[in-house]
Amino acid sequence: MAFQLPKLKYQYNALEKSIDPMTMEIHYSKHHQAYVDNLNKALEQYPELFGLSLDQLLQRIGDFAADIRMKVRNNGGGHWNHSFFWDILTPDLSNPSERLQDKIKEFFGTFDNFKTEFKKVALDRFGSGWAWLIKDSENKLKLVSTPNQDNPLMDIVEERGTPVLGLDVWEHAYYLRYQNRRADYIDAFWDVVDWKRVEELIFEN
Ligand code: MN3
């Protein structure tokens, strides 16, 4: 069974207060679709990898032969990262619950400080990549950043963990509306985060 673009839970214009419809449409139907297509194409040559889930593929990239490793890293990563990103966004008004705020405060002092630190990590990513809030193997929350389409599930990254929040800071994610102003895009991101989903991801096993 080939990998497929996941259905969006909202329309292209639904996140307009933060992300314009054309960016959503191109990002989802062109960029994300290309990662899916290129991943499927790469795996055609490797029937022994068929049947592995996307998570399983990403967790063993280091074991793959050189010619398939980079393709799975870039396109499998791209497919996972974008599927995750769409899922933690919502057009609905969403506020972090007290339980979620307490958890964040445990690791970042205040909720505002968490946002400030997240923004720093997202701004410090040189070129293309992602900023993440992850849950590590001891259930500790940490901020990390990965280049290109790497993500914290991969066995090849420095700090591994389970993503519970993530932001695409590739220029294709924000350039049409924000041009070079990545900081403004990061600020606007908070208005469309699905905190309920983030909470589920933090507290689920
Ligand atoms: Mn992207």
mmCIF file of N, CA and C in Angstrom, residues 7-144:
data_model
loop_
_atom_site.group_PDB
_atom_site.id
_atom_site.type_symbol
_atom_site.label_atom_id
_atom_site.label_comp_id
_atom_site.label_asym_id
_atom_site.label_seq_id
_atom_site.Cartn_x
_atom_site.Cartn_y
_atom_site.Cartn_z
ATOM 1 N N LYS A 7 -6.015 13.560 4.370
ATOM 2 C CA LYS A 7 -7.057 14.582 4.169
ATOM 3 C C LYS A 7 -6.850 15.726 5.155
ATOM 4 N N LEU A 8 -7.016 16.962 4.686
ATOM 5 C CA LEU A 8 -6.980 18.100 5.607
ATOM 6 C C LEU A 8 -8.294 18.178 6.372
ATOM 7 N N LYS A 9 -8.223 18.623 7.637
ATOM 8 C CA LYS A 9 -9.434 18.718 8.458
ATOM 9 C C LYS A 9 -10.168 20.048 8.243
ATOM 10 N N TYR A 10 -9.595 20.902 7.368
ATOM 11 C CA TYR A 10 -10.155 22.249 7.163
ATOM 12 C C TYR A 10 -9.851 22.677 5.729
ATOM 13 N N GLN A 11 -10.499 23.756 5.302
ATOM 14 C CA GLN A 11 -10.299 24.290 3.944
ATOM 15 C C GLN A 11 -8.989 25.092 3.877
ATOM 16 N N TYR A 12 -8.554 25.336 2.650
ATOM 17 C CA TYR A 12 -7.309 26.109 2.466
ATOM 18 C C TYR A 12 -7.385 27.509 3.082
ATOM 19 N N ASN A 13 -8.605 28.073 3.094
ATOM 20 C CA ASN A 13 -8.729 29.444 3.607
ATOM 21 C C ASN A 13 -9.044 29.500 5.098
ATOM 22 N N ALA A 14 -9.128 28.345 5.738
ATOM 23 C CA ALA A 14 -9.613 28.301 7.124
ATOM 24 C C ALA A 14 -8.627 28.902 8.126
ATOM 25 N N LEU A 15 -7.348 28.913 7.782
ATOM 26 C CA LEU A 15 -6.335 29.401 8.734
ATOM 27 C C LEU A 15 -5.879 30.810 8.373
ATOM 28 N N GLU A 16 -6.715 31.490 7.562
ATOM 29 C CA GLU A 16 -6.320 32.748 6.938
ATOM 30 C C GLU A 16 -5.764 33.796 7.903
ATOM 31 N N LYS A 17 -6.219 33.783 9.157
ATOM 32 C CA LYS A 17 -5.680 34.792 10.081
ATOM 33 C C LYS A 17 -4.166 34.648 10.234
ATOM 34 N N SER A 18 -3.632 33.468 9.969
ATOM 35 C CA SER A 18 -2.187 33.240 10.119
ATOM 36 C C SER A 18 -1.492 32.784 8.841
ATOM 37 N N ILE A 19 -2.195 31.982 8.051
ATOM 38 C CA ILE A 19 -1.585 31.407 6.846
ATOM 39 C C ILE A 19 -2.551 31.610 5.673
ATOM 40 N N ASP A 20 -2.061 32.270 4.625
ATOM 41 C CA ASP A 20 -2.954 32.611 3.505
ATOM 42 C C ASP A 20 -3.315 31.356 2.697
ATOM 43 N N PRO A 21 -4.489 31.401 2.037
ATOM 44 C CA PRO A 21 -4.996 30.221 1.314
ATOM 45 C C PRO A 21 -4.067 29.727 0.210
ATOM 46 N N MET A 22 -3.409 30.632 -0.487
ATOM 47 C CA MET A 22 -2.554 30.155 -1.582
ATOM 48 C C MET A 22 -1.350 29.391 -1.039
ATOM 49 N N THR A 23 -0.802 29.882 0.053
ATOM 50 C CA THR A 23 0.304 29.152 0.680
ATOM 51 C C THR A 23 -0.164 27.777 1.122
ATOM 52 N N MET A 24 -1.363 27.713 1.726
ATOM 53 C CA MET A 24 -1.897 26.422 2.168
ATOM 54 C C MET A 24 -2.054 25.465 0.989
ATOM 55 N N GLU A 25 -2.633 25.983 -0.099
ATOM 56 C CA GLU A 25 -2.906 25.130 -1.246
ATOM 57 C C GLU A 25 -1.612 24.596 -1.873
ATOM 58 N N ILE A 26 -0.652 25.488 -2.086
ATOM 59 C CA ILE A 26 0.609 25.061 -2.713
ATOM 60 C C ILE A 26 1.385 24.139 -1.780
ATOM 61 N N HIS A 27 1.377 24.510 -0.504
ATOM 62 C CA HIS A 27 2.134 23.740 0.486
ATOM 63 C C HIS A 27 1.616 22.305 0.574
ATOM 64 N N TYR A 28 0.302 22.189 0.598
ATOM 65 C CA TYR A 28 -0.323 20.874 0.747
ATOM 66 C C TYR A 28 -0.356 20.100 -0.579
ATOM 67 N N SER A 29 -0.885 20.729 -1.620
ATOM 68 C CA SER A 29 -1.154 19.971 -2.856
ATOM 69 C C SER A 29 0.069 19.831 -3.754
ATOM 70 N N LYS A 30 1.084 20.673 -3.549
ATOM 71 C CA LYS A 30 2.300 20.563 -4.368
ATOM 72 C C LYS A 30 3.487 20.044 -3.547
ATOM 73 N N HIS A 31 3.857 20.787 -2.504
ATOM 74 C CA HIS A 31 5.040 20.381 -1.730
ATOM 75 C C HIS A 31 4.824 19.038 -1.036
ATOM 76 N N HIS A 32 3.759 18.963 -0.257
ATOM 77 C CA HIS A 32 3.527 17.722 0.490
ATOM 78 C C HIS A 32 3.298 16.557 -0.477
ATOM 79 N N GLN A 33 2.507 16.800 -1.518
ATOM 80 C CA GLN A 33 2.250 15.732 -2.501
ATOM 81 C C GLN A 33 3.565 15.233 -3.111
ATOM 82 N N ALA A 34 4.496 16.131 -3.368
ATOM 83 C CA ALA A 34 5.774 15.736 -3.971
ATOM 84 C C ALA A 34 6.568 14.830 -3.026
ATOM 85 N N TYR A 35 6.545 15.129 -1.725
ATOM 86 C CA TYR A 35 7.239 14.250 -0.766
ATOM 87 C C TYR A 35 6.620 12.845 -0.798
ATOM 88 N N VAL A 36 5.299 12.793 -0.838
ATOM 89 C CA VAL A 36 4.610 11.496 -0.879
ATOM 90 C C VAL A 36 4.980 10.740 -2.157
ATOM 91 N N ASP A 37 4.906 11.414 -3.289
ATOM 92 C CA ASP A 37 5.198 10.758 -4.576
ATOM 93 C C ASP A 37 6.650 10.281 -4.625
ATOM 94 N N ASN A 38 7.555 11.115 -4.177
ATOM 95 C CA ASN A 38 8.978 10.747 -4.246
ATOM 96 C C ASN A 38 9.324 9.633 -3.260
ATOM 97 N N LEU A 39 8.639 9.606 -2.136
ATOM 98 C CA LEU A 39 8.843 8.515 -1.184
ATOM 99 C C LEU A 39 8.380 7.193 -1.808
ATOM 100 N N ASN A 40 7.188 7.205 -2.391
ATOM 101 C CA ASN A 40 6.661 5.978 -3.013
ATOM 102 C C ASN A 40 7.565 5.503 -4.145
ATOM 103 N N LYS A 41 8.048 6.453 -4.932
ATOM 104 C CA LYS A 41 8.933 6.118 -6.047
ATOM 105 C C LYS A 41 10.228 5.482 -5.535
ATOM 106 N N ALA A 42 10.774 6.060 -4.481
ATOM 107 C CA ALA A 42 12.033 5.542 -3.930
ATOM 108 C C ALA A 42 11.842 4.120 -3.403
ATOM 109 N N LEU A 43 10.694 3.865 -2.793
ATOM 110 C CA LEU A 43 10.468 2.555 -2.168
ATOM 111 C C LEU A 43 10.159 1.459 -3.195
ATOM 112 N N GLU A 44 9.757 1.874 -4.407
ATOM 113 C CA GLU A 44 9.481 0.877 -5.449
ATOM 114 C C GLU A 44 10.660 -0.060 -5.679
ATOM 115 N N GLN A 45 11.852 0.487 -5.525
ATOM 116 C CA GLN A 45 13.068 -0.313 -5.750
ATOM 117 C C GLN A 45 13.393 -1.201 -4.544
ATOM 118 N N TYR A 46 12.672 -1.005 -3.444
ATOM 119 C CA TYR A 46 13.019 -1.717 -2.208
ATOM 120 C C TYR A 46 11.813 -2.425 -1.610
ATOM 121 N N PRO A 47 11.360 -3.477 -2.282
ATOM 122 C CA PRO A 47 10.147 -4.172 -1.811
ATOM 123 C C PRO A 47 10.280 -4.657 -0.370
ATOM 124 N N GLU A 48 11.518 -4.893 0.089
ATOM 125 C CA GLU A 48 11.698 -5.372 1.468
ATOM 126 C C GLU A 48 11.309 -4.305 2.497
ATOM 127 N N LEU A 49 11.237 -3.049 2.056
ATOM 128 C CA LEU A 49 10.841 -1.986 2.993
ATOM 129 C C LEU A 49 9.330 -1.745 2.970
ATOM 130 N N PHE A 50 8.669 -2.319 1.982
ATOM 131 C CA PHE A 50 7.215 -2.198 1.920
ATOM 132 C C PHE A 50 6.612 -2.899 3.132
ATOM 133 N N GLY A 51 5.586 -2.315 3.709
ATOM 134 C CA GLY A 51 5.002 -2.925 4.886
ATOM 135 C C GLY A 51 5.500 -2.266 6.154
ATOM 136 N N LEU A 52 6.614 -1.541 6.072
ATOM 137 C CA LEU A 52 7.036 -0.767 7.242
ATOM 138 C C LEU A 52 6.181 0.495 7.304
ATOM 139 N N SER A 53 5.813 0.880 8.519
ATOM 140 C CA SER A 53 5.084 2.140 8.667
ATOM 141 C C SER A 53 6.060 3.293 8.457
ATOM 142 N N LEU A 54 5.505 4.477 8.291
ATOM 143 C CA LEU A 54 6.361 5.648 8.102
ATOM 144 C C LEU A 54 7.246 5.856 9.339
ATOM 145 N N ASP A 55 6.665 5.709 10.526
ATOM 146 C CA ASP A 55 7.463 5.845 11.754
ATOM 147 C C ASP A 55 8.618 4.842 11.765
ATOM 148 N N GLN A 56 8.318 3.619 11.387
ATOM 149 C CA GLN A 56 9.359 2.574 11.380
ATOM 150 C C GLN A 56 10.468 2.906 10.386
ATOM 151 N N LEU A 57 10.084 3.425 9.225
ATOM 152 C CA LEU A 57 11.096 3.818 8.229
ATOM 153 C C LEU A 57 12.029 4.878 8.810
ATOM 154 N N LEU A 58 11.426 5.874 9.464
ATOM 155 C CA LEU A 58 12.228 6.996 9.971
ATOM 156 C C LEU A 58 13.131 6.564 11.128
ATOM 157 N N GLN A 59 12.689 5.556 11.869
ATOM 158 C CA GLN A 59 13.461 5.105 13.031
ATOM 159 C C GLN A 59 14.648 4.231 12.658
ATOM 160 N N ARG A 60 14.762 3.850 11.390
ATOM 161 C CA ARG A 60 15.899 3.009 11.003
ATOM 162 C C ARG A 60 16.625 3.490 9.749
ATOM 163 N N ILE A 61 16.555 4.780 9.502
ATOM 164 C CA ILE A 61 17.227 5.369 8.342
ATOM 165 C C ILE A 61 18.719 5.041 8.336
ATOM 166 N N GLY A 62 19.312 5.068 9.527
ATOM 167 C CA GLY A 62 20.743 4.810 9.635
ATOM 168 C C GLY A 62 21.157 3.438 9.101
ATOM 169 N N ASP A 63 20.209 2.496 9.050
ATOM 170 C CA ASP A 63 20.523 1.139 8.574
ATOM 171 C C ASP A 63 20.458 1.010 7.048
ATOM 172 N N PHE A 64 19.860 2.022 6.383
ATOM 173 C CA PHE A 64 19.605 1.861 4.948
ATOM 174 C C PHE A 64 20.850 2.080 4.112
ATOM 175 N N ALA A 65 20.875 1.447 2.947
ATOM 176 C CA ALA A 65 21.952 1.681 1.980
ATOM 177 C C ALA A 65 21.947 3.152 1.564
ATOM 178 N N ALA A 66 23.115 3.630 1.209
ATOM 179 C CA ALA A 66 23.290 5.057 0.924
ATOM 180 C C ALA A 66 22.298 5.592 -0.108
ATOM 181 N N ASP A 67 22.030 4.810 -1.140
ATOM 182 C CA ASP A 67 21.180 5.347 -2.225
ATOM 183 C C ASP A 67 19.722 5.533 -1.817
ATOM 184 N N ILE A 68 19.249 4.764 -0.846
ATOM 185 C CA ILE A 68 17.865 4.935 -0.398
ATOM 186 C C ILE A 68 17.788 5.819 0.853
ATOM 187 N N ARG A 69 18.865 5.884 1.586
ATOM 188 C CA ARG A 69 18.846 6.604 2.867
ATOM 189 C C ARG A 69 18.415 8.056 2.710
ATOM 190 N N MET A 70 19.041 8.777 1.780
ATOM 191 C CA MET A 70 18.738 10.200 1.632
ATOM 192 C C MET A 70 17.327 10.431 1.105
ATOM 193 N N LYS A 71 16.856 9.508 0.264
ATOM 194 C CA LYS A 71 15.504 9.662 -0.281
ATOM 195 C C LYS A 71 14.442 9.473 0.805
ATOM 196 N N VAL A 72 14.651 8.494 1.666
ATOM 197 C CA VAL A 72 13.688 8.274 2.753
ATOM 198 C C VAL A 72 13.802 9.406 3.769
ATOM 199 N N ARG A 73 15.028 9.829 4.019
ATOM 200 C CA ARG A 73 15.248 10.918 4.972
ATOM 201 C C ARG A 73 14.510 12.190 4.523
ATOM 202 N N ASN A 74 14.677 12.569 3.271
ATOM 203 C CA ASN A 74 14.078 13.816 2.789
ATOM 204 C C ASN A 74 12.579 13.681 2.536
ATOM 205 N N ASN A 75 12.190 12.600 1.869
ATOM 206 C CA ASN A 75 10.785 12.497 1.454
ATOM 207 C C ASN A 75 9.909 11.826 2.498
ATOM 208 N N GLY A 76 10.443 10.841 3.200
ATOM 209 C CA GLY A 76 9.712 10.251 4.317
ATOM 210 C C GLY A 76 9.582 11.278 5.431
ATOM 211 N N GLY A 77 10.673 11.988 5.675
ATOM 212 C CA GLY A 77 10.636 13.074 6.667
ATOM 213 C C GLY A 77 9.636 14.139 6.257
ATOM 214 N N GLY A 78 9.682 14.524 4.981
ATOM 215 C CA GLY A 78 8.757 15.554 4.495
ATOM 216 C C GLY A 78 7.301 15.126 4.641
ATOM 217 N N HIS A 79 7.025 13.858 4.337
ATOM 218 C CA HIS A 79 5.650 13.356 4.455
ATOM 219 C C HIS A 79 5.222 13.341 5.935
ATOM 220 N N TRP A 80 6.076 12.830 6.800
ATOM 221 C CA TRP A 80 5.716 12.768 8.228
ATOM 222 C C TRP A 80 5.518 14.176 8.797
ATOM 223 N N ASN A 81 6.479 15.051 8.524
ATOM 224 C CA ASN A 81 6.465 16.391 9.126
ATOM 225 C C ASN A 81 5.222 17.183 8.716
ATOM 226 N N HIS A 82 4.878 17.113 7.434
ATOM 227 C CA HIS A 82 3.723 17.884 6.979
ATOM 228 C C HIS A 82 2.414 17.280 7.473
ATOM 229 N N SER A 83 2.329 15.948 7.504
ATOM 230 C CA SER A 83 1.118 15.312 8.050
ATOM 231 C C SER A 83 0.916 15.743 9.500
ATOM 232 N N PHE A 84 2.014 15.785 10.232
ATOM 233 C CA PHE A 84 1.964 16.202 11.638
ATOM 234 C C PHE A 84 1.543 17.665 11.748
ATOM 235 N N PHE A 85 2.154 18.506 10.921
ATOM 236 C CA PHE A 85 1.905 19.953 10.965
ATOM 237 C C PHE A 85 0.426 20.264 10.729
ATOM 238 N N TRP A 86 -0.173 19.679 9.679
ATOM 239 C CA TRP A 86 -1.598 19.950 9.404
ATOM 240 C C TRP A 86 -2.454 19.536 10.598
ATOM 241 N N ASP A 87 -2.041 18.478 11.251
ATOM 242 C CA ASP A 87 -2.839 17.904 12.338
ATOM 243 C C ASP A 87 -2.818 18.751 13.609
ATOM 244 N N ILE A 88 -1.776 19.551 13.817
ATOM 245 C CA ILE A 88 -1.731 20.350 15.056
ATOM 246 C C ILE A 88 -2.184 21.794 14.804
ATOM 247 N N LEU A 89 -2.789 22.031 13.639
ATOM 248 C CA LEU A 89 -3.359 23.348 13.333
ATOM 249 C C LEU A 89 -4.880 23.260 13.354
ATOM 250 N N THR A 90 -5.515 24.361 13.707
ATOM 251 C CA THR A 90 -6.980 24.391 13.695
ATOM 252 C C THR A 90 -7.479 25.804 13.408
ATOM 253 N N PRO A 91 -8.597 25.909 12.679
ATOM 254 C CA PRO A 91 -9.193 27.231 12.487
ATOM 255 C C PRO A 91 -10.007 27.668 13.709
ATOM 256 N N ASP A 92 -10.283 26.739 14.601
ATOM 257 C CA ASP A 92 -11.138 27.053 15.752
ATOM 258 C C ASP A 92 -10.336 27.715 16.867
ATOM 259 N N LEU A 93 -11.023 28.525 17.641
ATOM 260 C CA LEU A 93 -10.375 29.145 18.784
ATOM 261 C C LEU A 93 -9.917 28.044 19.742
ATOM 262 N N SER A 94 -8.657 28.076 20.097
ATOM 263 C CA SER A 94 -8.117 27.012 20.944
ATOM 264 C C SER A 94 -7.219 27.618 22.006
ATOM 265 N N ASN A 95 -7.510 27.293 23.240
ATOM 266 C CA ASN A 95 -6.672 27.777 24.337
ATOM 267 C C ASN A 95 -6.099 26.596 25.103
ATOM 268 N N PRO A 96 -4.845 26.723 25.538
ATOM 269 C CA PRO A 96 -4.254 25.624 26.304
ATOM 270 C C PRO A 96 -4.979 25.452 27.636
ATOM 271 N N SER A 97 -5.319 24.223 27.959
ATOM 272 C CA SER A 97 -6.002 23.936 29.221
ATOM 273 C C SER A 97 -5.055 24.167 30.394
ATOM 274 N N GLU A 98 -5.601 24.153 31.587
ATOM 275 C CA GLU A 98 -4.769 24.335 32.779
ATOM 276 C C GLU A 98 -3.765 23.196 32.919
ATOM 277 N N ARG A 99 -4.225 21.979 32.610
ATOM 278 C CA ARG A 99 -3.338 20.815 32.704
ATOM 279 C C ARG A 99 -2.143 20.970 31.754
ATOM 280 N N LEU A 100 -2.431 21.433 30.544
ATOM 281 C CA LEU A 100 -1.360 21.625 29.562
ATOM 282 C C LEU A 100 -0.431 22.758 29.997
ATOM 283 N N GLN A 101 -1.028 23.851 30.472
ATOM 284 C CA GLN A 101 -0.200 24.987 30.913
ATOM 285 C C GLN A 101 0.718 24.587 32.064
ATOM 286 N N ASP A 102 0.182 23.803 32.982
ATOM 287 C CA ASP A 102 1.004 23.357 34.120
ATOM 288 C C ASP A 102 2.194 22.527 33.641
ATOM 289 N N LYS A 103 1.940 21.663 32.670
ATOM 290 C CA LYS A 103 2.998 20.812 32.137
ATOM 291 C C LYS A 103 4.090 21.669 31.470
ATOM 292 N N ILE A 104 3.654 22.634 30.703
ATOM 293 C CA ILE A 104 4.607 23.532 30.017
ATOM 294 C C ILE A 104 5.413 24.325 31.059
ATOM 295 N N LYS A 105 4.727 24.816 32.074
ATOM 296 C CA LYS A 105 5.404 25.618 33.112
ATOM 297 C C LYS A 105 6.445 24.809 33.864
ATOM 298 N N GLU A 106 6.155 23.527 34.014
ATOM 299 C CA GLU A 106 7.098 22.643 34.700
ATOM 300 C C GLU A 106 8.486 22.681 34.033
ATOM 301 N N PHE A 107 8.508 22.867 32.730
ATOM 302 C CA PHE A 107 9.786 22.812 31.993
ATOM 303 C C PHE A 107 10.278 24.170 31.505
ATOM 304 N N PHE A 108 9.372 25.137 31.407
ATOM 305 C CA PHE A 108 9.773 26.429 30.839
ATOM 306 C C PHE A 108 9.459 27.611 31.754
ATOM 307 N N GLY A 109 9.031 27.359 32.970
ATOM 308 C CA GLY A 109 8.779 28.456 33.911
ATOM 309 C C GLY A 109 7.414 29.074 33.711
ATOM 310 N N THR A 110 7.226 29.774 32.601
ATOM 311 C CA THR A 110 5.921 30.352 32.295
ATOM 312 C C THR A 110 5.542 29.980 30.867
ATOM 313 N N PHE A 111 4.264 30.118 30.554
ATOM 314 C CA PHE A 111 3.815 29.801 29.197
ATOM 315 C C PHE A 111 4.404 30.797 28.199
ATOM 316 N N ASP A 112 4.466 32.065 28.606
ATOM 317 C CA ASP A 112 5.074 33.077 27.732
ATOM 318 C C ASP A 112 6.540 32.785 27.469
ATOM 319 N N ASN A 113 7.236 32.339 28.499
ATOM 320 C CA ASN A 113 8.646 32.004 28.312
ATOM 321 C C ASN A 113 8.807 30.835 27.336
ATOM 322 N N PHE A 114 7.888 29.885 27.424
ATOM 323 C CA PHE A 114 7.910 28.770 26.463
ATOM 324 C C PHE A 114 7.809 29.297 25.033
ATOM 325 N N LYS A 115 6.871 30.219 24.819
ATOM 326 C CA LYS A 115 6.702 30.781 23.461
ATOM 327 C C LYS A 115 7.944 31.538 23.017
ATOM 328 N N THR A 116 8.527 32.270 23.926
ATOM 329 C CA THR A 116 9.753 33.014 23.609
ATOM 330 C C THR A 116 10.880 32.065 23.224
ATOM 331 N N GLU A 117 11.027 30.995 23.987
ATOM 332 C CA GLU A 117 12.093 30.020 23.712
ATOM 333 C C GLU A 117 11.834 29.282 22.392
ATOM 334 N N PHE A 118 10.569 28.952 22.157
ATOM 335 C CA PHE A 118 10.216 28.282 20.899
ATOM 336 C C PHE A 118 10.564 29.190 19.716
ATOM 337 N N LYS A 119 10.220 30.460 19.859
ATOM 338 C CA LYS A 119 10.494 31.426 18.784
ATOM 339 C C LYS A 119 11.991 31.521 18.505
ATOM 340 N N LYS A 120 12.771 31.535 19.569
ATOM 341 C CA LYS A 120 14.230 31.595 19.422
ATOM 342 C C LYS A 120 14.739 30.413 18.608
ATOM 343 N N VAL A 121 14.267 29.236 18.979
ATOM 344 C CA VAL A 121 14.697 28.017 18.282
ATOM 345 C C VAL A 121 14.297 28.073 16.799
ATOM 346 N N ALA A 122 13.082 28.563 16.542
ATOM 347 C CA ALA A 122 12.594 28.638 15.159
ATOM 348 C C ALA A 122 13.358 29.691 14.350
ATOM 349 N N LEU A 123 13.737 30.774 15.001
ATOM 350 C CA LEU A 123 14.503 31.822 14.304
ATOM 351 C C LEU A 123 15.947 31.402 14.079
ATOM 352 N N ASP A 124 16.485 30.640 14.999
ATOM 353 C CA ASP A 124 17.891 30.235 14.915
ATOM 354 C C ASP A 124 18.151 29.150 13.883
ATOM 355 N N ARG A 125 17.096 28.508 13.406
ATOM 356 C CA ARG A 125 17.287 27.489 12.361
ATOM 357 C C ARG A 125 17.733 28.190 11.085
ATOM 358 N N PHE A 126 18.992 28.010 10.717
ATOM 359 C CA PHE A 126 19.510 28.667 9.521
ATOM 360 C C PHE A 126 19.005 27.931 8.279
ATOM 361 N N GLY A 127 18.455 28.670 7.323
ATOM 362 C CA GLY A 127 17.935 28.046 6.116
ATOM 363 C C GLY A 127 16.637 27.313 6.412
ATOM 364 N N SER A 128 16.495 26.110 5.854
ATOM 365 C CA SER A 128 15.228 25.394 5.943
ATOM 366 C C SER A 128 15.229 24.356 7.051
ATOM 367 N N GLY A 129 14.089 24.192 7.677
ATOM 368 C CA GLY A 129 13.988 23.170 8.707
ATOM 369 C C GLY A 129 12.748 23.350 9.563
ATOM 370 N N TRP A 130 12.805 22.788 10.750
ATOM 371 C CA TRP A 130 11.646 22.745 11.639
ATOM 372 C C TRP A 130 12.050 23.071 13.072
ATOM 373 N N ALA A 131 11.118 23.667 13.810
ATOM 374 C CA ALA A 131 11.255 23.831 15.256
ATOM 375 C C ALA A 131 10.255 22.884 15.908
ATOM 376 N N TRP A 132 10.691 22.227 16.969
ATOM 377 C CA TRP A 132 9.844 21.199 17.598
ATOM 378 C C TRP A 132 9.785 21.358 19.116
ATOM 379 N N LEU A 133 8.633 21.023 19.672
ATOM 380 C CA LEU A 133 8.551 20.687 21.093
ATOM 381 C C LEU A 133 8.447 19.168 21.121
ATOM 382 N N ILE A 134 9.370 18.533 21.833
ATOM 383 C CA ILE A 134 9.346 17.069 21.894
ATOM 384 C C ILE A 134 9.208 16.577 23.330
ATOM 385 N N LYS A 135 8.769 15.338 23.412
ATOM 386 C CA LYS A 135 8.684 14.610 24.666
ATOM 387 C C LYS A 135 9.781 13.553 24.567
ATOM 388 N N ASP A 136 10.756 13.570 25.486
ATOM 389 C CA ASP A 136 11.835 12.588 25.373
ATOM 390 C C ASP A 136 11.459 11.281 26.062
ATOM 391 N N SER A 137 12.400 10.350 26.111
ATOM 392 C CA SER A 137 12.083 9.009 26.616
ATOM 393 C C SER A 137 11.725 9.023 28.110
ATOM 394 N N GLU A 138 12.077 10.108 28.799
ATOM 395 C CA GLU A 138 11.699 10.225 30.220
ATOM 396 C C GLU A 138 10.506 11.151 30.416
ATOM 397 N N ASN A 139 9.789 11.402 29.310
ATOM 398 C CA ASN A 139 8.624 12.286 29.346
ATOM 399 C C ASN A 139 8.945 13.732 29.681
ATOM 400 N N LYS A 140 10.173 14.129 29.423
ATOM 401 C CA LYS A 140 10.550 15.535 29.625
ATOM 402 C C LYS A 140 10.298 16.300 28.333
ATOM 403 N N LEU A 141 9.801 17.532 28.469
ATOM 404 C CA LEU A 141 9.572 18.370 27.295
ATOM 405 C C LEU A 141 10.833 19.162 26.978
ATOM 406 N N LYS A 142 11.145 19.235 25.683
ATOM 407 C CA LYS A 142 12.355 19.930 25.229
ATOM 408 C C LYS A 142 12.083 20.611 23.904
ATOM 409 N N LEU A 143 12.799 21.701 23.656
ATOM 410 C CA LEU A 143 12.744 22.358 22.351
ATOM 411 C C LEU A 143 13.955 21.949 21.541
ATOM 412 N N VAL A 144 13.710 21.551 20.307
ATOM 413 C CA VAL A 144 14.812 21.197 19.409
ATOM 414 C C VAL A 144 14.482 21.709 18.006
#
